[in-house]
Coordinates of C-alpha atoms and ligand atoms in Angstrom, one line a residue:
V1 CA -1.8 10.1 -13.2
D2 CA -3.5 12.4 -15.6
L3 CA -3.8 15.2 -13.1
D4 CA -0.3 14.6 -11.8
L5 CA 1.1 15.0 -15.4
H6 CA -1.2 17.7 -16.7
G7 CA -3.1 19.3 -13.8
D8 CA -2.4 22.6 -12.1
P9 CA -0.5 21.8 -8.8
A10 CA -1.9 25.0 -7.2
L11 CA -5.4 23.4 -7.3
R12 CA -4.4 20.4 -5.1
R13 CA -5.7 20.3 -1.6
P14 CA -2.9 20.8 1.0
A15 CA -1.9 17.7 3.1
S16 CA -3.9 17.3 6.3
E17 CA -2.3 17.2 9.8
A18 CA -2.6 13.3 9.8
E19 CA -1.1 13.0 6.3
E20 CA 1.9 15.2 7.2
H21 CA 2.4 13.1 10.3
L22 CA 2.3 9.8 8.4
L23 CA 4.7 11.2 5.8
R24 CA 7.1 12.3 8.4
R25 CA 7.1 8.9 10.1
G26 CA 7.4 7.2 6.7
R27 CA 10.5 9.3 6.0
E28 CA 12.0 8.6 9.4
H29 CA 11.4 4.9 8.9
E30 CA 13.0 5.0 5.5
A31 CA 16.1 6.9 6.8
Q32 CA 16.5 4.3 9.6
I33 CA 16.5 1.3 7.2
V34 CA 18.6 3.0 4.5
G35 CA 21.0 4.5 7.1
V36 CA 22.0 1.0 8.4
L37 CA 22.8 -0.2 4.9
D38 CA 25.3 2.6 4.3
Y39 CA 25.0 2.5 0.5
P40 CA 26.5 5.4 -1.5
E41 CA 24.2 7.9 -3.2
P42 CA 24.7 9.6 -6.6
V43 CA 25.6 13.2 -6.3
Y44 CA 23.9 15.7 -8.7
E45 CA 22.2 19.0 -8.8
R46 CA 18.5 18.9 -7.7
G47 CA 16.3 18.1 -10.8
D48 CA 19.3 17.3 -13.0
F49 CA 18.2 13.7 -13.5
A50 CA 20.4 13.0 -16.5
T51 CA 23.5 13.6 -14.4
G52 CA 21.9 11.6 -11.5
A53 CA 21.4 8.7 -13.9
E54 CA 25.0 8.9 -15.1
R55 CA 26.4 9.0 -11.6
T56 CA 24.2 6.0 -10.7
R57 CA 25.5 4.0 -13.7
D58 CA 29.1 4.9 -12.5
L59 CA 28.3 3.5 -9.0
M60 CA 26.7 0.3 -10.5
A61 CA 29.6 -0.1 -12.9
A62 CA 32.1 0.2 -10.0
G63 CA 30.2 -2.8 -8.4
F64 CA 29.2 -1.2 -5.1
R65 CA 27.3 -3.5 -2.8
G66 CA 24.3 -1.2 -3.2
V67 CA 23.1 2.3 -4.2
S68 CA 20.8 4.4 -2.3
Q69 CA 18.4 6.8 -4.1
G70 CA 19.8 5.9 -7.5
V71 CA 18.4 7.5 -10.6
L72 CA 17.1 5.3 -13.4
L73 CA 16.4 7.2 -16.6
E74 CA 15.6 5.7 -20.0
G75 CA 13.9 7.9 -22.5
R76 CA 10.9 9.4 -20.8
R77 CA 10.9 6.8 -18.0
L78 CA 12.4 8.0 -14.7
G79 CA 12.5 6.1 -11.4
I80 CA 14.3 6.8 -8.2
P81 CA 14.1 3.6 -6.1
D82 CA 15.2 3.8 -2.5
L83 CA 17.7 0.9 -3.0
L84 CA 19.6 -0.9 -5.8
R85 CA 21.2 -4.0 -4.5
R86 CA 24.0 -6.0 -6.2
E87 CA 23.3 -9.7 -7.1
P88 CA 25.5 -12.3 -8.8
G89 CA 24.8 -12.8 -12.5
A90 CA 26.2 -11.0 -15.6
S91 CA 25.0 -7.7 -16.9
E92 CA 26.7 -5.0 -19.0
F93 CA 28.5 -3.9 -15.8
G94 CA 30.3 -7.2 -15.3
D95 CA 29.6 -10.5 -13.4
W96 CA 27.0 -8.8 -11.3
H97 CA 23.7 -7.0 -11.8
Y98 CA 21.3 -5.0 -9.6
V99 CA 17.8 -5.5 -8.3
V100 CA 15.4 -2.8 -7.1
G101 CA 14.1 -2.3 -3.6
D102 CA 11.8 0.2 -1.9
V103 CA 11.2 0.9 1.8
K104 CA 7.5 1.1 2.8
S105 CA 5.8 2.0 6.1
S106 CA 2.9 -0.4 5.5
S107 CA 2.7 -3.8 7.2
R108 CA 1.7 -5.6 4.0
A109 CA 2.7 -5.0 0.4
R110 CA 0.0 -3.2 -1.7
A111 CA -0.7 -3.6 -5.4
D112 CA 0.5 0.0 -6.2
Q113 CA 3.8 -0.7 -4.4
V114 CA 4.3 -3.9 -6.3
L115 CA 3.7 -2.0 -9.6
Q116 CA 6.1 0.7 -8.5
V117 CA 9.0 -1.7 -8.1
A118 CA 8.0 -3.6 -11.2
F119 CA 8.2 -0.3 -13.2
Y120 CA 11.6 0.6 -11.7
S121 CA 12.8 -2.9 -12.6
R122 CA 11.7 -2.4 -16.3
V123 CA 13.8 0.8 -16.4
L124 CA 16.7 -0.9 -14.7
A125 CA 16.6 -3.8 -17.2
A126 CA 17.2 -1.3 -20.0
T127 CA 20.1 0.4 -18.0
Q128 CA 22.0 -2.8 -17.1
G129 CA 21.1 -4.9 -20.2
R130 CA 19.5 -7.6 -18.0
Q131 CA 16.1 -8.3 -16.6
P132 CA 16.3 -8.7 -12.8
A133 CA 14.4 -11.8 -11.6
Y134 CA 12.9 -10.1 -8.6
A135 CA 12.4 -6.8 -6.8
F136 CA 11.8 -6.3 -3.1
L137 CA 9.9 -4.3 -0.6
I138 CA 11.1 -3.6 3.0
L139 CA 8.0 -3.4 5.1
K140 CA 7.4 -1.6 8.4
D141 CA 8.7 -4.3 10.6
G142 CA 11.9 -4.5 8.6
S143 CA 11.0 -7.7 6.8
E144 CA 11.8 -8.1 3.1
Q145 CA 9.0 -9.2 0.7
R146 CA 10.2 -10.3 -2.7
V147 CA 8.2 -9.7 -5.8
D148 CA 8.6 -12.3 -8.6
L149 CA 8.8 -10.0 -11.6
A150 CA 7.7 -12.8 -14.0
D151 CA 4.3 -12.8 -12.3
Y152 CA 3.9 -9.0 -12.8
G153 CA 5.5 -8.5 -16.2
P154 CA 2.4 -8.3 -18.4
I155 CA 0.4 -6.1 -16.0
A156 CA 3.4 -3.7 -15.5
E157 CA 3.7 -3.5 -19.3
D158 CA 0.0 -2.7 -19.7
V159 CA 0.0 -0.1 -17.0
E160 CA 3.2 1.6 -18.4
A161 CA 1.6 1.7 -21.8
R162 CA -1.5 3.3 -20.4
V163 CA 0.4 5.8 -18.4
L164 CA 2.4 6.8 -21.5
R165 CA -0.8 7.3 -23.5
I166 CA -2.1 9.5 -20.7
A167 CA 1.2 11.4 -20.7
D168 CA 0.6 12.0 -24.5
A169 CA -2.9 13.1 -23.7
S170 CA -4.0 10.5 -26.3
E171 CA -7.5 10.9 -27.9
D172 CA -7.9 7.1 -27.9
P173 CA -11.3 6.4 -26.4
D174 CA -9.9 3.7 -24.0
C175 CA -7.4 6.3 -22.8
G176 CA -10.3 8.8 -22.4
E177 CA -11.9 6.5 -19.9
D178 CA -8.6 6.3 -18.0
R179 CA -8.5 10.1 -17.8
R180 CA -12.0 10.6 -16.4
P181 CA -12.5 10.9 -12.7
F182 CA -14.7 8.4 -10.9
R183 CA -15.7 8.9 -7.3
S184 CA -14.2 6.0 -5.4
R185 CA -13.0 5.2 -1.9
A186 CA -9.6 6.5 -2.9
C187 CA -10.8 10.0 -3.5
A188 CA -11.1 11.0 0.2
S189 CA -7.3 10.7 0.6
C190 CA -6.4 12.1 -2.8
H191 CA -5.0 15.6 -3.1
W192 CA -6.9 16.2 -6.4
F193 CA -10.2 15.8 -4.6
P194 CA -11.4 19.5 -5.1
V195 CA -10.6 19.4 -8.8
C196 CA -12.4 16.1 -9.5
T197 CA -15.3 17.0 -7.3
A198 CA -15.9 20.2 -9.2
E199 CA -15.8 18.3 -12.5
L200 CA -18.0 15.4 -11.3
E201 CA -20.6 17.8 -9.8
A202 CA -20.7 20.0 -12.9
K203 CA -21.4 17.0 -15.0
D204 CA -23.8 15.4 -12.4
D205 CA -21.6 12.3 -13.0
L206 CA -23.2 8.9 -12.5
S207 CA -20.3 8.0 -10.1
L208 CA -21.8 10.4 -7.6
L209 CA -24.6 7.8 -7.0
A210 CA -24.3 5.3 -4.2
G211 CA -23.6 1.8 -5.6
M212 CA -22.2 2.9 -9.0
T213 CA -19.3 1.1 -10.5
R214 CA -17.1 2.0 -13.6
G215 CA -18.7 -0.9 -15.5
L216 CA -22.2 0.2 -14.7
R217 CA -21.4 3.8 -15.7
R218 CA -20.1 2.6 -19.0
M219 CA -23.2 0.5 -19.8
L220 CA -25.6 3.3 -18.7
E221 CA -23.8 5.9 -20.7
A222 CA -23.8 3.7 -23.8
A223 CA -27.6 3.5 -23.3
G224 CA -27.9 7.3 -23.2
V225 CA -28.1 7.7 -19.5
R226 CA -25.4 10.3 -19.0
S227 CA -26.1 12.0 -15.7
A228 CA -27.3 11.1 -12.2
R229 CA -30.5 13.1 -12.9
D230 CA -31.2 11.1 -16.2
L231 CA -31.5 8.0 -14.1
A232 CA -34.4 9.4 -12.0
D233 CA -36.7 9.3 -15.1
V234 CA -35.8 6.0 -16.7
Q235 CA -38.2 3.1 -17.3
I236 CA -36.5 0.3 -15.4
E237 CA -37.7 -2.6 -17.6
A238 CA -36.8 -1.0 -20.8
L239 CA -33.4 0.1 -19.5
A240 CA -32.7 -3.4 -18.1
R241 CA -33.4 -4.8 -21.6
A242 CA -31.1 -2.2 -23.2
T243 CA -28.2 -2.5 -20.8
R244 CA -28.6 -6.1 -19.5
I245 CA -28.2 -4.6 -16.0
E246 CA -30.5 -6.5 -13.6
A247 CA -33.7 -4.6 -12.8
P248 CA -33.1 -4.6 -9.0
W249 CA -29.8 -2.9 -9.5
L250 CA -31.3 -0.3 -11.7
R251 CA -34.1 0.2 -9.1
R252 CA -31.5 0.8 -6.4
L253 CA -29.6 3.3 -8.6
K254 CA -32.8 5.1 -9.5
R255 CA -33.7 5.5 -5.8
A256 CA -30.1 6.8 -5.2
S257 CA -30.7 9.3 -8.0
Q258 CA -34.0 10.5 -6.4
A259 CA -32.2 10.8 -3.1
R260 CA -29.5 12.9 -4.8
I261 CA -32.1 15.2 -6.4
E262 CA -33.9 15.7 -3.0
R263 CA -30.5 16.1 -1.3
Q264 CA -31.5 13.8 1.5
P265 CA -31.5 10.1 2.3
L266 CA -34.7 8.1 1.5
A267 CA -35.5 5.6 4.2
E268 CA -35.8 2.0 3.1
P269 CA -37.9 0.5 5.9
R270 CA -38.2 -2.8 3.9
N271 CA -34.5 -3.3 4.5
R272 CA -34.8 -3.0 8.3
Q273 CA -33.5 -6.1 10.1
K274 CA -34.3 -7.5 13.5
P275 CA -34.0 -5.0 16.4
L276 CA -30.5 -4.8 17.9
D277 CA -31.3 -4.0 21.5
P278 CA -30.3 -4.7 24.2
S279 CA -26.9 -3.4 23.0
A280 CA -23.9 -1.2 23.6
L281 CA -21.8 0.6 21.1
V282 CA -18.0 -0.1 21.1
H283 CA -15.3 1.8 19.2
L284 CA -11.6 2.2 19.1
L285 CA -9.0 4.6 17.8
A286 CA -5.7 3.2 16.7
D287 CA -2.2 4.2 15.6
P288 CA -1.9 2.2 12.3
F289 CA 1.8 2.8 12.1
E290 CA 2.7 1.4 15.5
Q291 CA -0.3 -1.1 15.3
R292 CA -1.5 0.0 18.7
V293 CA -4.8 0.9 20.2
L294 CA -4.8 4.4 21.7
W295 CA -8.4 4.6 23.0
L296 CA -11.3 2.2 23.6
G297 CA -14.8 3.3 24.4
V298 CA -18.1 1.6 25.2
L299 CA -21.4 3.6 25.2
V300 CA -24.1 1.9 27.2
P301 CA -27.6 3.1 27.6
D302 CA -29.0 3.0 31.2
G303 CA -32.3 4.1 32.7
S304 CA -31.3 7.8 32.9
G305 CA -29.6 8.1 29.5
R306 CA -26.2 7.0 28.3
H307 CA -23.2 5.9 30.1
L308 CA -19.7 6.1 28.6
R309 CA -16.8 3.9 29.7
E310 CA -13.4 4.4 28.2
A311 CA -9.7 3.3 28.5
M312 CA -6.4 4.5 27.1
P313 CA -4.1 1.4 27.2
A314 CA -0.5 2.4 27.8
C315 CA 1.0 -0.5 25.8
V316 CA -0.1 -3.3 23.5
E317 CA -0.2 -5.8 26.5
E318 CA -2.8 -3.6 28.2
E319 CA -5.2 -3.4 25.2
L320 CA -7.2 -6.7 25.5
P321 CA -7.5 -6.6 29.4
A322 CA -8.7 -3.0 29.1
F323 CA -11.4 -3.9 26.6
L324 CA -12.5 -7.0 28.5
E325 CA -12.8 -4.9 31.6
L326 CA -14.9 -2.3 29.8
V327 CA -17.4 -4.9 28.7
A328 CA -17.2 -7.1 31.8
G329 CA -20.0 -5.5 33.8
L330 CA -22.4 -5.5 30.9
D331 CA -25.4 -7.9 30.7
P332 CA -24.0 -10.8 28.5
N333 CA -27.1 -10.6 26.4
R334 CA -26.2 -7.1 25.4
R335 CA -24.9 -7.0 21.8
L336 CA -21.7 -5.1 21.1
L337 CA -22.4 -2.9 18.1
H338 CA -19.4 -1.5 16.1
Y339 CA -18.7 -0.1 12.7
G340 CA -16.5 -2.0 10.2
E341 CA -13.9 -4.7 10.5
Q342 CA -11.4 -2.8 12.6
L343 CA -12.6 -3.9 16.0
P344 CA -13.2 -7.6 15.4
R345 CA -9.9 -7.9 13.5
W346 CA -8.0 -6.2 16.4
F347 CA -9.9 -8.4 18.9
D348 CA -8.9 -11.6 17.0
E349 CA -5.3 -10.5 16.4
C350 CA -4.6 -9.7 20.1
G351 CA -5.9 -13.1 21.2
G352 CA -9.4 -12.0 22.3
T353 CA -11.2 -14.8 20.4
R354 CA -9.2 -17.4 22.4
R355 CA -9.5 -15.7 25.7
D356 CA -13.2 -14.8 25.5
P357 CA -14.9 -16.5 22.6
G358 CA -18.3 -15.5 24.0
C359 CA -17.5 -11.8 23.6
E360 CA -16.8 -12.2 19.9
T361 CA -20.2 -13.8 19.2
R362 CA -21.8 -10.6 20.6
F363 CA -20.2 -8.3 18.0
V364 CA -22.5 -6.8 15.4
D365 CA -21.2 -4.8 12.5
L366 CA -23.5 -1.8 11.7
A367 CA -21.9 -1.1 8.4
R368 CA -24.2 -3.2 6.2
R369 CA -27.3 -2.4 8.1
L370 CA -26.7 1.3 7.9
R371 CA -25.9 1.1 4.2
G372 CA -29.1 -0.7 3.5
A373 CA -31.3 1.5 5.8
A374 CA -31.7 4.2 3.2
S375 CA -31.0 5.3 -0.3
W376 CA -28.2 7.7 0.3
P377 CA -27.8 11.0 -1.7
G378 CA -24.1 10.2 -2.4
P379 CA -21.6 7.4 -2.4
V380 CA -21.1 5.7 0.9
F381 CA -17.6 4.3 1.5
G382 CA -17.3 4.5 5.2
L383 CA -18.7 5.9 8.5
D384 CA -17.6 9.4 7.6
D385 CA -20.0 9.4 4.6
L386 CA -22.9 8.0 6.7
V387 CA -22.4 10.7 9.3
A388 CA -22.3 13.5 6.7
L389 CA -25.2 12.2 4.7
G390 CA -27.3 10.6 7.4
L391 CA -26.9 13.2 10.2
G392 CA -25.8 16.3 8.3
R393 CA -22.8 16.5 10.6
D394 CA -19.1 17.0 9.9
P395 CA -17.6 13.6 10.9
N396 CA -14.2 15.2 11.4
R397 CA -15.4 18.2 13.5
V398 CA -12.9 17.0 16.2
G399 CA -10.3 15.8 13.6
E400 CA -9.7 12.7 11.5
A401 CA -9.3 9.4 13.2
L402 CA -6.0 9.0 11.3
A403 CA -4.7 12.0 13.2
A404 CA -5.0 10.3 16.6
S405 CA -1.4 9.1 16.3
A406 CA -0.2 12.7 15.8
W407 CA -2.2 13.8 18.8
H408 CA -0.7 11.0 20.8
A409 CA 2.9 12.0 19.8
D410 CA 2.1 15.5 20.9
G411 CA 0.7 14.3 24.2
D412 CA -2.8 15.7 23.4
L413 CA -4.7 12.8 25.0
A414 CA -7.7 15.0 25.6
R415 CA -8.3 15.4 21.9
I416 CA -8.1 11.6 21.3
R417 CA -10.8 11.2 24.0
R418 CA -12.9 13.9 22.4
K419 CA -12.6 12.2 19.0
G420 CA -13.6 8.9 20.5
H421 CA -16.6 10.4 22.2
A422 CA -17.7 12.2 19.0
D423 CA -17.4 8.9 17.0
L424 CA -19.5 7.0 19.5
E425 CA -22.1 9.9 19.6
D426 CA -22.3 9.7 15.8
L427 CA -22.8 5.9 15.8
A428 CA -25.5 6.2 18.5
A429 CA -27.3 8.9 16.5
L430 CA -27.1 6.9 13.2
K431 CA -28.5 3.9 15.0
A432 CA -31.3 5.9 16.5
R433 CA -32.1 7.8 13.3
W434 CA -31.8 4.9 10.7
L435 CA -31.9 1.6 12.5
D436 CA -34.3 1.9 15.5
D437 CA -38.0 2.4 15.0
G438 CA -37.7 6.0 13.9
P439 CA -36.6 9.1 15.8
G440 CA -37.3 8.9 19.5
G441 CA -35.9 5.4 20.0
T442 CA -33.8 4.2 22.8
W443 CA -30.7 6.3 21.9
T444 CA -32.1 9.7 21.3
Ligands
SF4_1 S1 -10.0 12.6 -6.5 FE1 -10.6 10.5 -7.1 S2 -11.0 10.5 -9.3 FE2 -9.8 12.4 -8.8 S3 -7.7 11.8 -9.2 FE3 -8.1 11.5 -7.0 S4 -8.7 9.3 -6.9 FE4 -8.9 9.9 -9.0

């Protein structure tokens, strides 16, 4: 929010191929939903929001069934919801009032989307002189999810107050904390990434350490530990007493600080778990918008090296049979190693658990094992971070997994396959380097 209001837009990173594709599909989806409703839109010159708000009021006062892309403007608060829908119940317009709706391309409502419509509803309440009881989100499948505004009133009020303090560039210390970057999972998909990275690196910020949280950073800074490097020299017991942070946590953070100083992962052999072999690596690439699997792959070691099997299901119905066929010829004792929740969740959702319960019991998620295998020289949020930090490779050298749907739309199936192969190669290399008994194991 701070950078959106006060930052230099020229410093934002451009949208990636995958992001452009998702945005385009989102816009098409919105146009499809809104087009069917056939609500009028306020007419105004681009950027002239005062006129837009006046025209929107005129449409609401005239009692139209709904308004598309209406402008809500009250003081400094501006909102342009996709939909305003008429409901019975008095407002300053007459015996009716309006509720706010927004069209989303996600399959479930997210917290930021709920806050967005809660904010629009607060502005609308001032415009129509009546608090709407609910707002709604139209999700990817066209279903409507209602948001009971009574449940979200206090949090929406708090967030709005914080945003307004940021807009005023308030010197209030609480606001200062809101305005500071913190390296998190969200950063990878944020267009301000280069700006924040430069600031965090320049300050050697504590959030650049694996395992750091905002709360821990606050406590450590209050105790005088202000940079990642400071942490490398601390006395654990004394710092634990001063901060009340548990000593094992501090030990882990101190190791992460040492890894950051050395610019390489520090192996943690004590965290090694039982050997995983015999095993095979399994992976999938999906189109999250269509909720379809585009590519499935299994990498199997055999006597002469590695053997890759793959499938590109043509439709949803083909996905599960294709996967079961890929693993059918494997020794049933062979465990199926994968990264993260995507594969088991897909397997369960498409009925695999019912159809082949034995298969599911062979799944082993490598995520926790890999995270615990070393103290990493930077935060680890997903496979991409492990590939970059643990192998020194660009995890997106073939492209981002999110772009697979764009390649599919362009008919570039070869690139989807190349991406799947590269991901499986990375998983195999991570296993060999960090989980097997050192370099030279089964997979190298
Ligand atoms: S890069 Fe990260 S810290 Fe910076 S604005 Fe984006 S999400 Fe926030």
